[in-house]
XYZ file of C-alpha atoms in Angstrom:
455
model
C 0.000 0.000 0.000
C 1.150 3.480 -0.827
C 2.488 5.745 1.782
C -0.461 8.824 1.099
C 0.766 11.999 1.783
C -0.081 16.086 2.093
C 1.667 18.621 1.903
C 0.119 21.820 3.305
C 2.342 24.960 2.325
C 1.503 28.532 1.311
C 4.522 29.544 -0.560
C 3.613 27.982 -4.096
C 7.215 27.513 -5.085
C 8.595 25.611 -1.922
C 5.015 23.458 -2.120
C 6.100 22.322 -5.509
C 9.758 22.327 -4.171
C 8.642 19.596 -1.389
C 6.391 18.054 -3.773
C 9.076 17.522 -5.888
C 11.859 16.054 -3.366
C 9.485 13.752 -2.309
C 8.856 12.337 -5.928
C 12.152 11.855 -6.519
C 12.330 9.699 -3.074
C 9.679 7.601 -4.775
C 6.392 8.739 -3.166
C 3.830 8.489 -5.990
C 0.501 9.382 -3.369
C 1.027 13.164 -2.796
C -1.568 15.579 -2.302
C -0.546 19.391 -2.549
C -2.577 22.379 -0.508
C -1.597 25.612 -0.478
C -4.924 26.626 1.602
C -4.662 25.407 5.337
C -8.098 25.762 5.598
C -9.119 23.519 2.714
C -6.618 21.155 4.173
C -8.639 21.217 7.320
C -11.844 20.152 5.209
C -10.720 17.159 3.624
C -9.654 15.561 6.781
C -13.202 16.826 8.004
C -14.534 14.809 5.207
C -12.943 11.892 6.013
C -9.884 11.834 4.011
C -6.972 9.805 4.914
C -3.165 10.298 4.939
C -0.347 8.994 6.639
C 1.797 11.526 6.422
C 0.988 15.393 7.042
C 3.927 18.395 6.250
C 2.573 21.317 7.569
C 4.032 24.712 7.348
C 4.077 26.765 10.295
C 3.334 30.121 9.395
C -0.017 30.495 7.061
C -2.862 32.678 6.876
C -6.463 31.323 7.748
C -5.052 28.294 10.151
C -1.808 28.118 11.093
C 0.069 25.355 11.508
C -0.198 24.635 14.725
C -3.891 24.768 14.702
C -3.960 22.587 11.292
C -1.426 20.256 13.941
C -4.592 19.967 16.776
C -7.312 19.933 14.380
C -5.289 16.815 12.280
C -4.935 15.008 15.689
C -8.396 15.518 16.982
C -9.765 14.214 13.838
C -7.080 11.908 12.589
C -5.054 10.737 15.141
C -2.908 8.105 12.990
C -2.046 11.011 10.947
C 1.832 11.456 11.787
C 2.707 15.358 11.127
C 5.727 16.795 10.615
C 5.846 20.373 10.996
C 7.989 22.767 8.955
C 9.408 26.413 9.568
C 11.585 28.780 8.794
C 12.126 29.683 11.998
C 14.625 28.022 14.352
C 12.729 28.280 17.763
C 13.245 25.545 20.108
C 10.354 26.401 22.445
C 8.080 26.512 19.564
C 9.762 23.215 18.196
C 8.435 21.853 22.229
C 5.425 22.770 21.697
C 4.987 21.521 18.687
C 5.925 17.989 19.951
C 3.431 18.280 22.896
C 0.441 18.887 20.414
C 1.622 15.644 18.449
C 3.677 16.215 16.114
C 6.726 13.880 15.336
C 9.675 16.039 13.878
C 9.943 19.624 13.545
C 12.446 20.317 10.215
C 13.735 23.956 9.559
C 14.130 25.321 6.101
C 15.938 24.942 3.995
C 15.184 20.869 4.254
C 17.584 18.442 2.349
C 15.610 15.503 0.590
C 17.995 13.342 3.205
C 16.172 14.659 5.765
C 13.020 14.706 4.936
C 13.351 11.149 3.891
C 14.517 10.206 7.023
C 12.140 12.437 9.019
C 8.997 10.567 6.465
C 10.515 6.857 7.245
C 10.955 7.262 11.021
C 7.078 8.222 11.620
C 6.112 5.906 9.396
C 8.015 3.345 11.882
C 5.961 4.668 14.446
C 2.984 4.466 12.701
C 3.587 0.965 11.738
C 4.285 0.255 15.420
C 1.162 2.330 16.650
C -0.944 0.295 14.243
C 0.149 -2.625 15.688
C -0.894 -1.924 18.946
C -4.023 -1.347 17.966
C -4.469 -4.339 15.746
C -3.189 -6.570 18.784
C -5.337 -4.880 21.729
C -8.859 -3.653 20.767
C -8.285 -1.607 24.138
C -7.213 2.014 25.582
C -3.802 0.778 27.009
C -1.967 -1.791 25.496
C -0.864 -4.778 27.306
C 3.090 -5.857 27.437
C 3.382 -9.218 26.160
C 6.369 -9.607 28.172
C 5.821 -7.876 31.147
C 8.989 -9.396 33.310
C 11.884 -7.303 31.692
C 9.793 -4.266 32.513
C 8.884 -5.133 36.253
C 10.899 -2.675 38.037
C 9.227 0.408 35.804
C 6.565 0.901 38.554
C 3.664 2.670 36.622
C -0.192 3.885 36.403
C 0.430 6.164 33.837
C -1.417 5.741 30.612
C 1.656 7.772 29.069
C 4.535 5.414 30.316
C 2.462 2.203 29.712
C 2.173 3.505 26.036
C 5.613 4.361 25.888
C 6.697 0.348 27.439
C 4.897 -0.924 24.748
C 6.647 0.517 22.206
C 10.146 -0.100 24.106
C 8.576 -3.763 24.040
C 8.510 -3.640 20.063
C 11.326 -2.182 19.335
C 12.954 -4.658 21.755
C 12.514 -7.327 19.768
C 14.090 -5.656 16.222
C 17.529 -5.234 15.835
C 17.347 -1.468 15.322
C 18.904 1.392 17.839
C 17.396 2.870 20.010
C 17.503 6.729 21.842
C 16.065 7.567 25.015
C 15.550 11.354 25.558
C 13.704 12.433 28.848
C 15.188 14.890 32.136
C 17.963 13.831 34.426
C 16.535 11.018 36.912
C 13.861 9.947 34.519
C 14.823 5.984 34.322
C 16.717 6.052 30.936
C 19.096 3.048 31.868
C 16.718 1.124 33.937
C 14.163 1.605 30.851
C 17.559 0.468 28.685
C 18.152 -2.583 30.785
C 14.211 -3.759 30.063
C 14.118 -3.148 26.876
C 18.156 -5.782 26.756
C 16.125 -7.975 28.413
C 13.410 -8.258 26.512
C 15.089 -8.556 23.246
C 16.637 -11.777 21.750
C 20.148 -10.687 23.361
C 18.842 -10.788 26.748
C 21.374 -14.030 27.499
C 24.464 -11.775 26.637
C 25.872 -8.967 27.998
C 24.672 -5.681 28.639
C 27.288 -3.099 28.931
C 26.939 0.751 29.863
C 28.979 3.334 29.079
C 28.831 7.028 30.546
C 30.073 9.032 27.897
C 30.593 12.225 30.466
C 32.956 10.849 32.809
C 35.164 9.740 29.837
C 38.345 11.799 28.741
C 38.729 11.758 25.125
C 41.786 10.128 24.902
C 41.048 7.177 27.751
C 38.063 6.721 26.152
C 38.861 5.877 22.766
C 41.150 2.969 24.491
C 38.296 1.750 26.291
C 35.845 1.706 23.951
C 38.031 0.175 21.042
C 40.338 -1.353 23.209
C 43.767 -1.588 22.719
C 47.099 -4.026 22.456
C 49.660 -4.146 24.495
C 52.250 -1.234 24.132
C 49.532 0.819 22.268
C 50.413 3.655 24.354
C 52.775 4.583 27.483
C 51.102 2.454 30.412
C 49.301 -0.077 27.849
C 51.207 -2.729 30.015
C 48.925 -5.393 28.441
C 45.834 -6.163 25.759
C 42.436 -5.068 26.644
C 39.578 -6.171 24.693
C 37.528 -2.710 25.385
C 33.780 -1.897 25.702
C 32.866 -3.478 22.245
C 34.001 -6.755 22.245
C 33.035 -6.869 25.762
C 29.053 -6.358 24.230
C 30.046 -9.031 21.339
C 26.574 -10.197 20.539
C 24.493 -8.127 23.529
C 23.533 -4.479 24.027
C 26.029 -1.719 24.490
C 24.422 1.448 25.935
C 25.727 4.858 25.401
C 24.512 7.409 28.379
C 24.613 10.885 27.562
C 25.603 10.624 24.095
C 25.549 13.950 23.330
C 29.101 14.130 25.299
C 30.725 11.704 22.915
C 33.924 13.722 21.796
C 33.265 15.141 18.087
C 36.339 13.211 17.032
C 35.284 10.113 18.159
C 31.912 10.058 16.807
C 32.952 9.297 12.890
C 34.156 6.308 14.439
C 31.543 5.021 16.395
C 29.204 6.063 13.301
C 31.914 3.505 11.380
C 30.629 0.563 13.914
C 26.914 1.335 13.459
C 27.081 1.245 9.776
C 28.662 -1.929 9.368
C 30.326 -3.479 12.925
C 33.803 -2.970 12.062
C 36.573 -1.066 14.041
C 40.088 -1.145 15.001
C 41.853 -1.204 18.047
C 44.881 1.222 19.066
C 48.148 0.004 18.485
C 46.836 -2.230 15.293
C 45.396 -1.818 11.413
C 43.837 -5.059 11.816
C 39.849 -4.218 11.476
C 37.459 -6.533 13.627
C 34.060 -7.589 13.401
C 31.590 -7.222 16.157
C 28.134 -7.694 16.775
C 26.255 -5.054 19.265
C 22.878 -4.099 19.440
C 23.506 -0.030 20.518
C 20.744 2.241 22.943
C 21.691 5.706 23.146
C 20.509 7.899 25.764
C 20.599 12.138 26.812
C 19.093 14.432 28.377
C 20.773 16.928 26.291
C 18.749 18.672 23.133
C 20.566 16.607 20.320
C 18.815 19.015 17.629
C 20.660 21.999 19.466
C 24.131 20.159 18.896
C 23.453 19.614 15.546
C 23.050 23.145 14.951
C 26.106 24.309 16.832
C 27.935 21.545 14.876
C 28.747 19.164 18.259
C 27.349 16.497 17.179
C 27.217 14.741 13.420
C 23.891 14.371 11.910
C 24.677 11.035 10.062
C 25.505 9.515 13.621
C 22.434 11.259 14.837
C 20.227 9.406 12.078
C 21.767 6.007 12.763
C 21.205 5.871 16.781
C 17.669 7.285 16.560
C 16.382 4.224 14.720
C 13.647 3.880 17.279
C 13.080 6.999 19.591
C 11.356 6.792 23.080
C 10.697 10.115 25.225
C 10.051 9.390 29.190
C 8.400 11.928 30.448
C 9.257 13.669 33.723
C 7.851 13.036 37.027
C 5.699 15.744 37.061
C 3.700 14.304 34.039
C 2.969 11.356 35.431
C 2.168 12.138 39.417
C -0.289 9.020 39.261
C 2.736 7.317 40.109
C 4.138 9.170 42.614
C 2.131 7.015 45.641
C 3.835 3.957 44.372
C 6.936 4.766 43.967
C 6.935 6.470 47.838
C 5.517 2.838 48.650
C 8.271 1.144 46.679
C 11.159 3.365 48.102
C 9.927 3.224 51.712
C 9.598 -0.800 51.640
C 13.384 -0.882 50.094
C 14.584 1.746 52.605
C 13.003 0.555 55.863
C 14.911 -1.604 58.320
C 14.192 -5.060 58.688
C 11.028 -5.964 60.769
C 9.968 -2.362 60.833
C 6.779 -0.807 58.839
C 7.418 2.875 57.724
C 4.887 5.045 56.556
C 3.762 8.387 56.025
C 1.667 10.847 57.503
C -1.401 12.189 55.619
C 0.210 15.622 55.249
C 3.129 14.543 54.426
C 1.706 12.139 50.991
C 0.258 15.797 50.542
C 3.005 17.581 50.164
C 4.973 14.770 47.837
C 1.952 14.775 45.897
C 2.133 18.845 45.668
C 5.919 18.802 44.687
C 7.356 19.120 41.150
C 10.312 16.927 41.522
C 12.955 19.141 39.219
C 15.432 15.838 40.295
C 12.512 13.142 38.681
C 12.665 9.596 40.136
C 16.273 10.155 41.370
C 15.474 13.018 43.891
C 12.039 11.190 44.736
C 14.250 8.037 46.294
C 16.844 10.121 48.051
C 13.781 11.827 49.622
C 12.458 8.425 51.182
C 15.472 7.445 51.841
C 16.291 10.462 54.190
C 13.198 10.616 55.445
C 13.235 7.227 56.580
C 16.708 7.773 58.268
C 15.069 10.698 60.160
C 12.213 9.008 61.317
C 14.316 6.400 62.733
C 11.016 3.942 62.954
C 8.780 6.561 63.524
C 6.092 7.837 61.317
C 7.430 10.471 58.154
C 5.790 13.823 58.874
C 6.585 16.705 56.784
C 9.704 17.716 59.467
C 11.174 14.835 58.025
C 11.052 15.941 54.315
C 13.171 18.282 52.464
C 12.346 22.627 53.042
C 11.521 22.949 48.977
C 9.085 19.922 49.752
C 7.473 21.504 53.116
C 7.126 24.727 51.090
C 4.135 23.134 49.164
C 2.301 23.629 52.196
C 1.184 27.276 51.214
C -0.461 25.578 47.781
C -1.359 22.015 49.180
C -4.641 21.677 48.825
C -5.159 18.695 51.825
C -7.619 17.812 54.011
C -6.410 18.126 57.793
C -5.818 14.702 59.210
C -7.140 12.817 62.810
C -4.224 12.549 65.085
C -1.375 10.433 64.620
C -3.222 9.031 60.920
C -1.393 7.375 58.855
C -3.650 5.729 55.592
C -2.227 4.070 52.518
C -1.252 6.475 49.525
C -3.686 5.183 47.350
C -6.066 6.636 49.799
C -4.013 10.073 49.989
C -4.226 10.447 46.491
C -8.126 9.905 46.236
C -8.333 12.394 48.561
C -6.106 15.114 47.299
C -7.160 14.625 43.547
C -11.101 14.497 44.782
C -10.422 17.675 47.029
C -8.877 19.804 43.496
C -11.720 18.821 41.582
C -14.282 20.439 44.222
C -11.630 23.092 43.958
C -11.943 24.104 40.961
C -15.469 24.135 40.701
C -15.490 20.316 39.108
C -13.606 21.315 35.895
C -11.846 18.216 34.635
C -9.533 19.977 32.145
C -8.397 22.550 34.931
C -8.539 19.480 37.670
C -5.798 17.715 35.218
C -4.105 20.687 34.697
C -3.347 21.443 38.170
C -2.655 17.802 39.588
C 0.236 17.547 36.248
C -2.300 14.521 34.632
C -3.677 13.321 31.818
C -7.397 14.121 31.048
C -8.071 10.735 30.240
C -6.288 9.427 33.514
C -8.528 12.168 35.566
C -11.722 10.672 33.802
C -10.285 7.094 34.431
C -9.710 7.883 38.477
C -12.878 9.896 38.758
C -14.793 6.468 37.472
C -12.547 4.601 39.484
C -14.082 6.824 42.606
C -17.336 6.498 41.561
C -17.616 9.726 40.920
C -19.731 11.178 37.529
């Protein structure tokens, strides 16, 4: 079946510029609009495309209004927004709304190819999802590698899924998302639920490496190589021979390095210091940053043939404050690890308030080195909010909690019903402004609202 595609673009000549670029990259179903408003009709009407290249700036509907209105009435639809302009916030929100790439003129038919054949990927790989589960939230087949990614979120359940279908091709992977997000432990699940899972699974922190210790390391090197290269070492590659290597913060690989790990990716050659001999190795590579890649690739820090190869399948975790649904469960999961043998720590009502309140700048990360001081402070005794952090206690002047009995201490599940129940009174029962406030989905508010028996 033919990849159908539009092209909506108010400049005549780059619409026929586009159009043409793509025919020579052997599309054949194009369909050219030069009125953003018409555009908007024919999806009204039921038309169907797979691909949408919308230009930011038109008159009548612009683009990011052509973006929402596409999505709300043709979700498969994957859009790829184009602009003249080089604005990074603009490229953010963009990606919020739905979008899948953001290209800035002038566009080479490379990328644009490349940008085209990656949401296509994630089309195919939506598709499936929704041929396989005739439901809201897909099921993992394999739910065991992921077991350790606590979650409620309809976002990160989503997002497993696809880490569980890309775990199974041989294709790279990048993980983007905030410091303290889970990007190695969602790494390790998707090694372990791939067909390497028996072999090794190496990571590599590309900011603690020097440039020059690195490239030993990586490559490896023989004996004499260098001064202090005292004796062979087989390096970071051979040591992933036929498992999963994973690059964190791969936006700190030194420039000169990169042309050779590009070298590796393209066909799983490379040499070792202190030889010419090339070797053969099979690796399965996950890259991960929470740097903005695009940025580097405009300040020329990073090479964007590299950058095409390691974002064969690309998987955004969101940050803590996007999913607070699981904020009670990971508290639970941290204080059960943290607390001493034989002992039972909880905490207070006010004090589930408060973690519920706060935005966690730190993610995951500073959520468990919360718990775990807390629970070192409390030595036994119940976690009030003395216990926690000043920038946590400080949500006290926002919390929106109920006062609790004496000495109280209820599960979280319960705090949360409480504190997402007392918002929506709040705010006069306004779902979208109830989600907005408690950092949630609006389908997860509907979800917990029905959950609470609650119309």
């Amino acid at each position: 079946m033919e990849t159908r595609i539009i092209i909506v673009e108010d400049d005549f000549d780059y619409l026929e510029l586009l159009n043409g670029k793509l025919v020579s990259a052997g599309f054949r179903s194009i369909r050219a609009e030069d009125d953003s408003v018409k555009a908007a009709s024919l999806f009204e009407k039921g038309a169907v495309f797979d691909i949408a290249l919308i230009d930011m700036n038109m008159p009548g509907m612009d683009g990011i209004s052509l973006l929402e209105f596409i999505k709300n009435t043709s979700p498969r639809t994957e859009c790829i927004m184009v602009t003249a302009v080089n604005d990074a916030r603009v490229a953010v929100e963009c990606l919020k709304k739905g979008a899948y790439d953001y290209l800035v003129k002038p566009i080479t038919q490379e990328d644009l190819v490349f940008s085209i054949t990656r949401s296509l990927e994630r089309k195919r790989l939506l598709d499936i999802l929704d041929i396989k589960e005739g439901k809201s939230v897909p099921r993992l087949m394999n739910p065991e590698p992921f077991r350790l990614i606590l979650t409620r979120s309809e976002k990160m359940r989503r997002l497993l899924k696809e880490a569980e279908l890309h775990a199974v091709s041989e294709v790279p992977v990048l993980i983007t998302g905030e410091s303290g997000t889970g990007k190695e432990l969602l790494a390790r699940a998707i090694h372990k639920a791939s067909p390497r899972a028996r072999n090794p699974f190496t990571p590599v922190n590309m900011a603690s490496q020097s440039a020059t210790l690195f490239e030993a390391e990586f490559f490896g090197h023989t004996k004499g190589a260098f001064t202090g290269a005292e004796k062979d070492r087989s390096g970071f590659l051979l040591a992933s021979n036929h498992g999963t290597l994973f690059l964190d913060e791969i936006g700190n690989l030194p420039l000169e390095l990169q042309g050779k790990l590009l070298r590796v990716l393209q066909d799983g050659e490379y040499t070792r210091l202190g030889t010419s001999k090339r070797q053969k190795v099979d690796v399965r590579f996950i890259a991960a940053t929470n740097e903005d890649l695009d940025d580097l690739l405009n300040r020329k820090k990073f090479r964007k043939d590299l950058y095409y190869r390691i974002r064969g399948g690309w998987l955004h975790l969101p940050p803590l404050r996007e999913r607070r649904e699981d904020i009670p469960i990971l508290v639970d999961h941290f204080l059960d690890a943290f607390c001493p043998a034989g002992n039972r720590c909880r905490m207070t009502d006010d004090a589930c308030c408060l973690m519920l309140e706060h935005r966690f700048p730190g993610n995951i990360r500073e959520l468990e080195t919360i718990v775990r001081s807390a629970v070192n402070l409390a030595q036994g005794r119940p976690i009030v909010p003395e216990f926690l952090p000043r920038e946590v206690q400080q949500n006290k002047k926002t919390a929106n909690c109920a006062q609790p009995e004496p000495n109280s201490i209820r599960p979280l599940a319960d705090i949360e019903r409480e504190h997402i129940l007392n918002t929506y009174r709040h705010t006069g029962r306004n779902k979208s402004k109830t989600a907005r406030m408690l950092g949630i989905g609006l389908n997860t508010l509907r979800r917990k609202l029905r959950g609470y028996a609650v119309n």
